[in-house]
Amino acid sequence: MDIYNDDYILAEGEKNGVYKESLEKERMIGLKQRQTFQAAVKAGVKMIFGTDAGVYPTALTHASSSP
């Protein structure tokens, strides 16, 4: 799960031709992802870090690796 993908999709999606329905779904799913991530952290779930640059330009990949 990458909690930053939805930030990029919502910021750039409309101008890149993403359907309004898809953006609305992204808002709902992104919120749920963040809530689930917060609950996992609070519960002490061990996590590992990984990345893929499939959603946004490679030059922005560093944003997802920042704490």
XYZ file of C-alpha atoms in Angstrom:
67
model
C 0.000 0.000 0.000
C 1.336 3.411 -0.886
C -0.510 6.135 0.950
C 1.019 8.781 -1.317
C -0.351 7.485 -4.622
C -3.760 9.002 -4.045
C -2.206 12.437 -3.374
C -0.674 12.392 -6.842
C -3.709 10.879 -8.556
C -6.062 13.435 -7.012
C -3.735 16.358 -7.763
C -2.963 15.390 -11.365
C -5.726 12.995 -12.369
C -8.241 15.370 -13.919
C -5.732 17.065 -16.202
C -4.413 13.614 -17.168
C -7.865 12.415 -18.198
C -8.856 10.305 -15.186
C -12.631 9.978 -15.048
C -14.437 11.901 -12.307
C -15.931 8.622 -11.057
C -12.439 7.182 -10.696
C -11.266 10.246 -8.787
C -14.193 9.928 -6.387
C -13.370 6.258 -5.828
C -9.736 7.257 -5.221
C -10.861 9.704 -2.536
C -12.777 6.958 -0.739
C -10.106 4.276 -1.137
C -7.282 6.670 -0.237
C -9.033 7.624 2.983
C -9.595 3.967 3.871
C -5.939 3.161 3.125
C -4.753 5.921 5.457
C -7.122 4.815 8.216
C -5.993 1.209 7.871
C -2.318 2.220 7.862
C -2.808 4.318 11.010
C -4.582 1.435 12.750
C -1.758 -0.952 11.814
C 0.895 1.428 13.147
C -1.069 1.912 16.353
C -1.378 -1.871 16.736
C 2.399 -2.283 16.353
C 2.324 -4.168 13.056
C 5.848 -4.652 11.671
C 6.252 -3.178 8.201
C 8.875 -3.162 5.504
C 9.607 -0.462 2.968
C 9.356 -0.905 -0.760
C 8.594 1.266 -3.733
C 7.424 1.202 -7.284
C 7.133 4.218 -9.502
C 4.222 2.940 -11.540
C 1.707 5.643 -10.637
C 3.612 8.900 -10.843
C 6.716 10.193 -12.630
C 9.956 8.573 -11.482
C 11.363 11.955 -10.450
C 8.680 12.112 -7.740
C 9.413 8.655 -6.320
C 11.446 10.191 -3.496
C 8.231 11.674 -2.077
C 6.989 8.227 -1.136
C 10.214 7.399 0.676
C 10.208 10.495 2.879
C 9.115 9.964 6.471
